[in-house]
Tab-separated table of C-alpha atoms in Angstrom:
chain	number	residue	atom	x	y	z
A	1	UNK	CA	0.000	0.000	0.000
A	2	UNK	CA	2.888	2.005	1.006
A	3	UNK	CA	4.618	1.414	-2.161
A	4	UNK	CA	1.337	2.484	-4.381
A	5	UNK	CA	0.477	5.319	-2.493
A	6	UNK	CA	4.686	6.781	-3.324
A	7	UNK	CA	4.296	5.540	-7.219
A	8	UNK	CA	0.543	7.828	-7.499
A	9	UNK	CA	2.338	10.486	-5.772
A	10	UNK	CA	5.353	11.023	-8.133
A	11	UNK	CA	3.133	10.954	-11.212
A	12	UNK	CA	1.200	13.344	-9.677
A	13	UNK	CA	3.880	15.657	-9.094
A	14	UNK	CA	5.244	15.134	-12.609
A	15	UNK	CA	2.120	15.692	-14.344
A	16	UNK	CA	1.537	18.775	-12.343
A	17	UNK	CA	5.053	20.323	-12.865
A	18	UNK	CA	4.342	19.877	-16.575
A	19	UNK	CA	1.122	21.443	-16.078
A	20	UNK	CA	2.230	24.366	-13.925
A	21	UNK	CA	5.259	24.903	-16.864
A	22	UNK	CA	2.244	25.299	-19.580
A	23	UNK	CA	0.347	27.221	-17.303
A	24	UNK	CA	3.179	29.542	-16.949
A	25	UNK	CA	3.523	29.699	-20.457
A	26	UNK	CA	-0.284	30.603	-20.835
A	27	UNK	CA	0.157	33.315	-18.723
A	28	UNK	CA	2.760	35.233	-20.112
A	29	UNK	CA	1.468	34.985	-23.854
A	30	UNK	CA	-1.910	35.768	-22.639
A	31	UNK	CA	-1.959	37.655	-19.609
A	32	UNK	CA	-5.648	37.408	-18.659
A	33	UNK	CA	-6.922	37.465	-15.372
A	34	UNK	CA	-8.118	33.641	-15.725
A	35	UNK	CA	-4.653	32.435	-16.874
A	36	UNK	CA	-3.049	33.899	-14.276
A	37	UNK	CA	-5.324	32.636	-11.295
A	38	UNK	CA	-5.112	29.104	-13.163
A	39	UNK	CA	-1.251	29.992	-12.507
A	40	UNK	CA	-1.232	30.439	-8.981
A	41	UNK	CA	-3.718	27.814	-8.662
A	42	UNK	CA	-1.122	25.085	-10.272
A	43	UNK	CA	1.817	26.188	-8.408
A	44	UNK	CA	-0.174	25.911	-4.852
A	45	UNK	CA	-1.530	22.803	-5.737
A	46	UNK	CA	2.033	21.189	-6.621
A	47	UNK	CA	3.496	22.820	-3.774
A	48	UNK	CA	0.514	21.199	-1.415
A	49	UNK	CA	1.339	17.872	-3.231
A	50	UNK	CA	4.903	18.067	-2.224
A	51	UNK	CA	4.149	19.152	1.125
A	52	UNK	CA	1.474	16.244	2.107
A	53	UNK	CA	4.205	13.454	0.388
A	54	UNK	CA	7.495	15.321	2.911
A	55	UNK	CA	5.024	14.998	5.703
A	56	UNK	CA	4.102	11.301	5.064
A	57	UNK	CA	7.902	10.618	4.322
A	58	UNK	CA	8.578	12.141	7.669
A	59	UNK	CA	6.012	10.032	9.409
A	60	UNK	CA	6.952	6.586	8.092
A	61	UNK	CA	10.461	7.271	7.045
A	62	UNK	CA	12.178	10.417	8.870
A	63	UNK	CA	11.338	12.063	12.325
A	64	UNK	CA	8.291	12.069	13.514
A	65	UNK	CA	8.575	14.844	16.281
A	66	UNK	CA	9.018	17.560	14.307
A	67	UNK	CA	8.851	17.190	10.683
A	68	UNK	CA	5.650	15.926	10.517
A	69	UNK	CA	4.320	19.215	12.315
A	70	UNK	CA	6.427	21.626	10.223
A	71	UNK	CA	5.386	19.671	6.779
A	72	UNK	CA	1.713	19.429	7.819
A	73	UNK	CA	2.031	23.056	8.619
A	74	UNK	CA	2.746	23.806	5.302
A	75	UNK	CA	0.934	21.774	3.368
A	76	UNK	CA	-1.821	22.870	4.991
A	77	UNK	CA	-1.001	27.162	3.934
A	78	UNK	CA	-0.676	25.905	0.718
A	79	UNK	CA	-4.221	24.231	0.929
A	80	UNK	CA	-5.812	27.469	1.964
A	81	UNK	CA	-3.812	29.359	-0.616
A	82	UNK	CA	-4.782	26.598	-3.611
A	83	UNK	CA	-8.445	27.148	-2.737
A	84	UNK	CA	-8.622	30.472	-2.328
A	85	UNK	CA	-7.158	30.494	-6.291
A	86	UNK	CA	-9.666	28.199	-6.903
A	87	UNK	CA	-12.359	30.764	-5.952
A	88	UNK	CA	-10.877	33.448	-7.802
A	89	UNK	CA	-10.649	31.594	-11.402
A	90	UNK	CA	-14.487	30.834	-10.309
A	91	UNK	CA	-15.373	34.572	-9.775
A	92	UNK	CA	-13.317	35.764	-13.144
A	93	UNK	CA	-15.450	32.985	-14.896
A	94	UNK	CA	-18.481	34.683	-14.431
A	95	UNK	CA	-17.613	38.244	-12.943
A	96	UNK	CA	-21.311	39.418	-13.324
A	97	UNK	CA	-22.287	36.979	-10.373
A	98	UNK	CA	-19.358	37.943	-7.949
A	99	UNK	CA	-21.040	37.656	-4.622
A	100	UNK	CA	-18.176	38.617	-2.580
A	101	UNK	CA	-15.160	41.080	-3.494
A	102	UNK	CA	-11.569	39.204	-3.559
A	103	UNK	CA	-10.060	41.155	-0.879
A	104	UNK	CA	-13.323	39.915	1.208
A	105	UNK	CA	-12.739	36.535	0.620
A	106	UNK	CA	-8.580	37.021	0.484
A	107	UNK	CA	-9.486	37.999	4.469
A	108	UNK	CA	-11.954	35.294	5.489
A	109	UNK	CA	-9.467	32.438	4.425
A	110	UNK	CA	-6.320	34.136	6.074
A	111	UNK	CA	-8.376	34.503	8.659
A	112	UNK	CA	-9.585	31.003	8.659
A	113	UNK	CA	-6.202	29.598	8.056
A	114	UNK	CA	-4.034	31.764	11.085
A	115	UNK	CA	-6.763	30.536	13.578
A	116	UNK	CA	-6.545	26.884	12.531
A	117	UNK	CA	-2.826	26.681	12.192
A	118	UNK	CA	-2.279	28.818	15.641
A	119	UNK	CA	-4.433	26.196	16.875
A	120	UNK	CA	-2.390	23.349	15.897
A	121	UNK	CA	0.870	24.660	16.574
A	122	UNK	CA	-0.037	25.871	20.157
A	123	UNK	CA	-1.798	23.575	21.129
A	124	UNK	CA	-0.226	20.239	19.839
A	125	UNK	CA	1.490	18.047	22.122
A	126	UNK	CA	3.823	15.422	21.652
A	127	UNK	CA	2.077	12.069	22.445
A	128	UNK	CA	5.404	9.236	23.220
A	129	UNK	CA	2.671	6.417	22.086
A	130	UNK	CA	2.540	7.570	18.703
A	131	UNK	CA	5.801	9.310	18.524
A	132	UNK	CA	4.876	12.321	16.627
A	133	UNK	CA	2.786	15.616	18.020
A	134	UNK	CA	-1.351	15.443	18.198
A	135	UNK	CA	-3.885	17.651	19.693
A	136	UNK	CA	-4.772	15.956	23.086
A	137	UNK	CA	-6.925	18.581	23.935
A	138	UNK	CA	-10.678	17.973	23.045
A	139	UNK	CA	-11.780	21.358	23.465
A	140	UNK	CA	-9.366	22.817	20.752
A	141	UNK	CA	-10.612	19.928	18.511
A	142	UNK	CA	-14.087	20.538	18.588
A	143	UNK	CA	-13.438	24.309	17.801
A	144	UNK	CA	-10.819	23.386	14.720
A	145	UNK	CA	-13.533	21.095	13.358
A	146	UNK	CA	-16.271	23.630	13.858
A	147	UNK	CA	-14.204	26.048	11.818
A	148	UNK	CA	-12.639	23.899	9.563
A	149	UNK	CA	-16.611	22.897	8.809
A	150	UNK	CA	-18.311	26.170	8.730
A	151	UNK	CA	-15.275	27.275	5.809
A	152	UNK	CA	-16.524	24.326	4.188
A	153	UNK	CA	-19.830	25.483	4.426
A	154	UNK	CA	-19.113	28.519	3.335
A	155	UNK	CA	-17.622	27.268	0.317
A	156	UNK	CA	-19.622	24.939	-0.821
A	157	UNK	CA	-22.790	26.890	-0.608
A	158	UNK	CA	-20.943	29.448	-3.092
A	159	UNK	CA	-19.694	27.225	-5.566
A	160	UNK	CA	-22.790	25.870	-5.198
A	161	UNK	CA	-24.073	29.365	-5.904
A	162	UNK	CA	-22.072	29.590	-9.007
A	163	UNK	CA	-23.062	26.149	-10.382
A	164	UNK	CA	-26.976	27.137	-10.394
A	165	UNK	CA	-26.431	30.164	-12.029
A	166	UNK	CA	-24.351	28.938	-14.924
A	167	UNK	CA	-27.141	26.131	-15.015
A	168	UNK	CA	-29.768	28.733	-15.868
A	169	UNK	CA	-27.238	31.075	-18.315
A	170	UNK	CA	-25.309	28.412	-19.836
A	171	UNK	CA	-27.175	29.071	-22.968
A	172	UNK	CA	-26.135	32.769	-22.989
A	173	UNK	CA	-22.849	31.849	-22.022
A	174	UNK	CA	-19.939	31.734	-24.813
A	175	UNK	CA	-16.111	30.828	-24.853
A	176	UNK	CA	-14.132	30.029	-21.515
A	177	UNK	CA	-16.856	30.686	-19.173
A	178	UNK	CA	-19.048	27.744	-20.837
A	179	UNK	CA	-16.852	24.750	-20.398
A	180	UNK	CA	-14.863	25.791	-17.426
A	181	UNK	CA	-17.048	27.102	-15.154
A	182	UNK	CA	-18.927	24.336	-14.479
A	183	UNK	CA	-15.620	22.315	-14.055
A	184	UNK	CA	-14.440	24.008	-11.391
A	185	UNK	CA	-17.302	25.437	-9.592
A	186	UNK	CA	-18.903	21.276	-10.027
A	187	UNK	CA	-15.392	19.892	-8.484
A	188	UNK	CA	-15.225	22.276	-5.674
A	189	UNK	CA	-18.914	21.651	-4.573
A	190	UNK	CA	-17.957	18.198	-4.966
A	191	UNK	CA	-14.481	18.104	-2.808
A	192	UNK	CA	-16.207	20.135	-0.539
A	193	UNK	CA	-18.678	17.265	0.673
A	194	UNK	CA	-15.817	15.259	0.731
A	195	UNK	CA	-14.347	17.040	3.152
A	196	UNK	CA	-17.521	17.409	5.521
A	197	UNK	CA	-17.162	13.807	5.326
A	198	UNK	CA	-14.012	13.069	5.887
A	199	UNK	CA	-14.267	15.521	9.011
A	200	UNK	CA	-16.748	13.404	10.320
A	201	UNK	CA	-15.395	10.362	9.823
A	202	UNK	CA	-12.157	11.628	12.063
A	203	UNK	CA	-15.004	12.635	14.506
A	204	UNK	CA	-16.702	9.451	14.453
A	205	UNK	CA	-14.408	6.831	13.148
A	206	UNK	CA	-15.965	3.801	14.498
A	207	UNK	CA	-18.798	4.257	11.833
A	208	UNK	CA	-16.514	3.747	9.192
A	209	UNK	CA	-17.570	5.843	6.417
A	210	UNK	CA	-14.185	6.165	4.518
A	211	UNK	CA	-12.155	3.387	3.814
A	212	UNK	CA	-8.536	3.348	4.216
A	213	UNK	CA	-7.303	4.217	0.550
A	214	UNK	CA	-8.797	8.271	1.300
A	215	UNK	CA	-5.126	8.822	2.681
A	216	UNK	CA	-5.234	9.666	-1.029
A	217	UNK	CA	-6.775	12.624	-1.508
A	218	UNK	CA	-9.151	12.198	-4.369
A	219	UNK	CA	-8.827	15.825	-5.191
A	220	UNK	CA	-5.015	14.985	-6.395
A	221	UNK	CA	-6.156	12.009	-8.354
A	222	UNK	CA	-8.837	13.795	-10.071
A	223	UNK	CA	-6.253	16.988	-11.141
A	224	UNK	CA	-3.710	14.692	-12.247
A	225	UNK	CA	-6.417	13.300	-14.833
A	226	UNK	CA	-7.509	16.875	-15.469
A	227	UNK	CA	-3.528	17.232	-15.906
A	228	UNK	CA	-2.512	14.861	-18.282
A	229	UNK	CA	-5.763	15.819	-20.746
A	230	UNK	CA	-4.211	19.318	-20.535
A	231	UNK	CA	-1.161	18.049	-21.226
A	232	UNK	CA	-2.726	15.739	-24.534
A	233	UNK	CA	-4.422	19.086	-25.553
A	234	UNK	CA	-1.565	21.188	-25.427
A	235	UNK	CA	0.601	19.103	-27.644
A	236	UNK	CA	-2.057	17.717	-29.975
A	237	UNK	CA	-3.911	21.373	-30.747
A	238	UNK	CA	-0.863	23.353	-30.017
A	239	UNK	CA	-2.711	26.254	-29.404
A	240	UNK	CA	0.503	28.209	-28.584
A	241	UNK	CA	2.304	27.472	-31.375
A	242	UNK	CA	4.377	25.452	-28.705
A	243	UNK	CA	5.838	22.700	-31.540
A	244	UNK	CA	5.656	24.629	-34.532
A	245	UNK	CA	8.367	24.963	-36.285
A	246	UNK	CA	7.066	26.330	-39.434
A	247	UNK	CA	7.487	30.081	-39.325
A	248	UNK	CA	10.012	31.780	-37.935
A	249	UNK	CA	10.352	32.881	-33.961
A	250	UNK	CA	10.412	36.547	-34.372
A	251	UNK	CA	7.430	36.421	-37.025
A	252	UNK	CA	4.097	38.243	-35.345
A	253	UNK	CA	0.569	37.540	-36.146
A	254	UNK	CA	-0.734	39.920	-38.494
A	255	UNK	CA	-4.394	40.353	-36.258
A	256	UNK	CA	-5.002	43.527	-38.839
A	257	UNK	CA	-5.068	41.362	-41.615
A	258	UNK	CA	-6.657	38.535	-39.780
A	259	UNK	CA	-9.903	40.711	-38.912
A	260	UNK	CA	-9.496	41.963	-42.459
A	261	UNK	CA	-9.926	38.454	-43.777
A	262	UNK	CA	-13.030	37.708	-42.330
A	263	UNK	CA	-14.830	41.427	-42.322
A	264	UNK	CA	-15.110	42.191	-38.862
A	265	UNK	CA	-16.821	45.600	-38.804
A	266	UNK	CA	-15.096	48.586	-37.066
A	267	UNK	CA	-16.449	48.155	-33.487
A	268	UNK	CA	-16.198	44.313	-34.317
A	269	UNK	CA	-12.283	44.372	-35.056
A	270	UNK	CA	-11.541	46.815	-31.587
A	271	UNK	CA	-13.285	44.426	-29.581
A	272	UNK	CA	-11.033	41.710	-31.103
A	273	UNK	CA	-8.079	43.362	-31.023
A	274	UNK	CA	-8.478	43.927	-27.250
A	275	UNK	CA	-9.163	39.947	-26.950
A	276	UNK	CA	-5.752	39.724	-28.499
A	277	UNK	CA	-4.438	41.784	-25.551
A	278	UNK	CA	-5.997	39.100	-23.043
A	279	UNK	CA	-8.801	41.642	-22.160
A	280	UNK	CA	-12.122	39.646	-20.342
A	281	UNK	CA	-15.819	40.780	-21.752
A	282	UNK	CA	-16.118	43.390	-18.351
A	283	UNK	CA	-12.514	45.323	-19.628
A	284	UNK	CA	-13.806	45.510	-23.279
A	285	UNK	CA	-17.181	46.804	-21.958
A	286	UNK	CA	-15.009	49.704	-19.811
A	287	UNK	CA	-12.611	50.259	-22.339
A	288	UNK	CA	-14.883	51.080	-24.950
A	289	UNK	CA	-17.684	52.312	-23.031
A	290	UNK	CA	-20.149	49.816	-24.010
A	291	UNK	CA	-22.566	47.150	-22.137
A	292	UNK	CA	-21.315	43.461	-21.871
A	293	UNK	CA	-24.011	42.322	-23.707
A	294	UNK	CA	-23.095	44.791	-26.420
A	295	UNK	CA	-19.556	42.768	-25.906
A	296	UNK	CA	-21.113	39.212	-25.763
A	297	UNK	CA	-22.779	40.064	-29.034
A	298	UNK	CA	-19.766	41.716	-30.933
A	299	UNK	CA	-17.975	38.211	-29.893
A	300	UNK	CA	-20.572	36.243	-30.821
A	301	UNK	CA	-20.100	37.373	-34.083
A	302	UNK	CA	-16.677	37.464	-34.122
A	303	UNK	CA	-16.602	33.798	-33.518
A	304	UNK	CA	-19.337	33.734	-36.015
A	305	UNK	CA	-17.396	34.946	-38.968
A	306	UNK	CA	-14.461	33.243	-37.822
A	307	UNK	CA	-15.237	29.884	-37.872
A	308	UNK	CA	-14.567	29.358	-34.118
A	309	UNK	CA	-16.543	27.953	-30.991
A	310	UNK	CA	-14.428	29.996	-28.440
A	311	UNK	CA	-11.669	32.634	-27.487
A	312	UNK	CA	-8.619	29.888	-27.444
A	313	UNK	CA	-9.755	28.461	-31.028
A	314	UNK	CA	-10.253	32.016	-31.803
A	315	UNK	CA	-6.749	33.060	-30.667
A	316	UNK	CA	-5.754	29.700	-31.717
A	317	UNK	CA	-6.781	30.939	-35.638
A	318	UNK	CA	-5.481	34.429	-35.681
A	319	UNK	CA	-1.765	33.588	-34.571
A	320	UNK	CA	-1.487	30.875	-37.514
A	321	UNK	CA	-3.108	33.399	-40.640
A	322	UNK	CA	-0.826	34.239	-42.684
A	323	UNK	CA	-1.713	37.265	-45.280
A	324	UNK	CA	-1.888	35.959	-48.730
C-alpha cells in the first residue's frame, strides 16, 4: 500500500510540474486574469502535493517529532492558498455573479487559516505512544472542526451558488466561461462534501464511512487526470504554437489582416483586437464604453465569422493566418 500510495504520488507531481510549466507559459502569452489565477492555482496545488508526500515521508520514514508538524504546517497554507485560487478563477469565470469582493474573501481564508494553524501549533502536544505531536486537547478539537466545517460550508454553498447560475445562463454563455465554469465550480462543490465527510469520519471513526485508501486525496487524483488531458491538448492542438516549427520565432501575427480576412466591422475588429491583448468581456465593456451584452454580441459574431466555438480556437486561428 505504502509502495502504491509513493508511485501515485510522483506521477502526480510530474504531471503537475508539466502542467504548472504550460500554465506559466499561458500566462505570459496571454496575460488574462483567468490564466493567471489558473497559474497560482497550479503552483499551490504542486506545492501542497509536495508538502502532504514530505510529511508522510517524515512520518513513516524520517522524524516524527518535528517534521511531521512543520510539513503538515505547510501543506496545509498551501491548501488554503490553492483554494482560495480556486475561488478566484471561479469569480473571473463569471464576474457578473461575484457575490463577494476578492479582498473579502482574500481575508476570510487568512483569517480562517491563522486561527486553525495557531491552533495546531499551540496547542499540539507530543504524544510518546505515537511518537509524533497530536492535539490531546478535546476542546481545541471541537473548535478546529467547527471552523474547519463552517469554511466548508461557506464554500460549498458558493460554488454551489455559481453552479446554479451557470445552469440557468449556460445558454447565454460563450467561450471560456461555458466549459470551465462548471468544471471548477462542479469539483469544488464536490471536494467540498468530501471534506464534511471526511471531518466526520475523524469525529466518528468507528462508523466507518471512509475506507482506508482516502489517505489519497481524491482531489489529487482527479487533477492529475484533469492534468494529463491538458497536457494531450496542449501538444495535440498546439494552441501556442508550442511545436511549430514552421514560421520563424520573431514572425508576429498579423491580427489587422486577420480581422481583415473575415470582415469584422469597425467596433467588431476593436473588440477583437483587445481579446488579443488578453482583455475579459467586463474590460472591453469599460474600455470602450459599451454594455457586456453589447460585448457578448460583438464576440458572438466574431466567432461567427471566424469559424470558431471559443476565445482559445479564436486566438488559436489568428496567430497561424498568414496574409496571402
Amino acid at each position: 500500500m505504502e509502495l502504491l500510495f509513493i508511485v501515485i504520488t510522483i506521477i502526480m507531481i510530474l504531471a503537475m510540474s508539466v502542467s504548472c510549466v504550460l500554465s506559466a507559459i499561458l500566462a505570459s502569452r496571454r496575460p488574462t486574469s483567468v490564466h493567471r489565477s489558473l497559474r497560482i492555482f497550479n503552483i499551490l496545488l504542486l506545492a501542497y502535493v509536495i508538502c502532504s508526500f514530505m510529511q508522510y515521508y517524515s512520518y513513516t520514514y524520517g522524524s516524527r517529532q518535528i517534521g511531521d508538524l512543520i510539513w503538515g504546517c505547510l501543506s496545509d497554507i498551501c491548501y488554503f492558498g490553492f483554494i482560495l485560487s480556486w475561488i478566484f478563477i471561479i469569480y473571473e469565470l463569471f464576474p457578473s455573479l461575484r457575490t463577494l469582493s476578492r479582498r473579502t474573501t482574500a481575508v476570510v481564508t487568512v483569517v480562517y487559516g491563522c486561527i486553525c494553524e495557531a491552533i495546531v501549533i499551540f496547542t499540539s502536544r507530543y504524544d510518546s505512544a505515537a511518537d509524533r505531536y497530536v492535539l490531546t486537547d478535546i476542546r481545541f478539537i471541537k473548535i478546529l472542526i467547527v471552523i474547519n466545517a463552517l469554511f466548508a460550508i461557506g464554500v460549498l454553498v458558493l460554488a454551489l451558488y455559481y453552479l446554479i447560475s451557470w445552469f440557468r445562463r449556460r445558454l447565454s454563455e460563450t467561450g471560456i466561461a461555458r466549459n470551465m465554469l462548471p468544471a471548477f465550480s462542479g469539483t469544488l462543490v464536490l471536494y467540498m462534501i468530501w471534506t464534511l465527510i471526511f471531518d466526520f469520519d475523524a469525529v466518528h471513526p468507528d462508523l466507518g464511512l471512509l475506507p482506508d485508501i482516502t489517505l489519497i486525496d481524491p482531489l489529487l487524483v482527479v487533477c492529475c487526470i484533469l492534468d494529463g488531458a491538458a497536457i494531450v491538448f496542449f501538444f495535440r492542438k498546439d494552441p501556442l504554437n508550442l511545436l511549430s516549427e514552421e514560421e520563424p520565432a520573431e514572425e508576429k501575427p498579423d491580427y489587422e489582416a486577420f480581422a481583415e480576412s473575415v470582415s469584422l466591422t469597425k467596433r467588431e475588429k476593436e473588440v477583437f483586437l483587445l481579446i488579443c491583448d488578453g482583455a475579459n468581456n467586463p474590460d472591453i465593456a469599460s474600455g470602450l464604453c459599451i454594455s457586456e451584452n453589447t460585448v457578448k454580441r460583438h464576440v458572438n459574431n466574431i466567432f461567427h465569422k471566424s469559424g470558431v466555438k471559443n476565445r482559445y480556437e479564436l486566438m488559436a486561428a489568428a496567430m497561424k493566418f498568414r496574409p496571402q
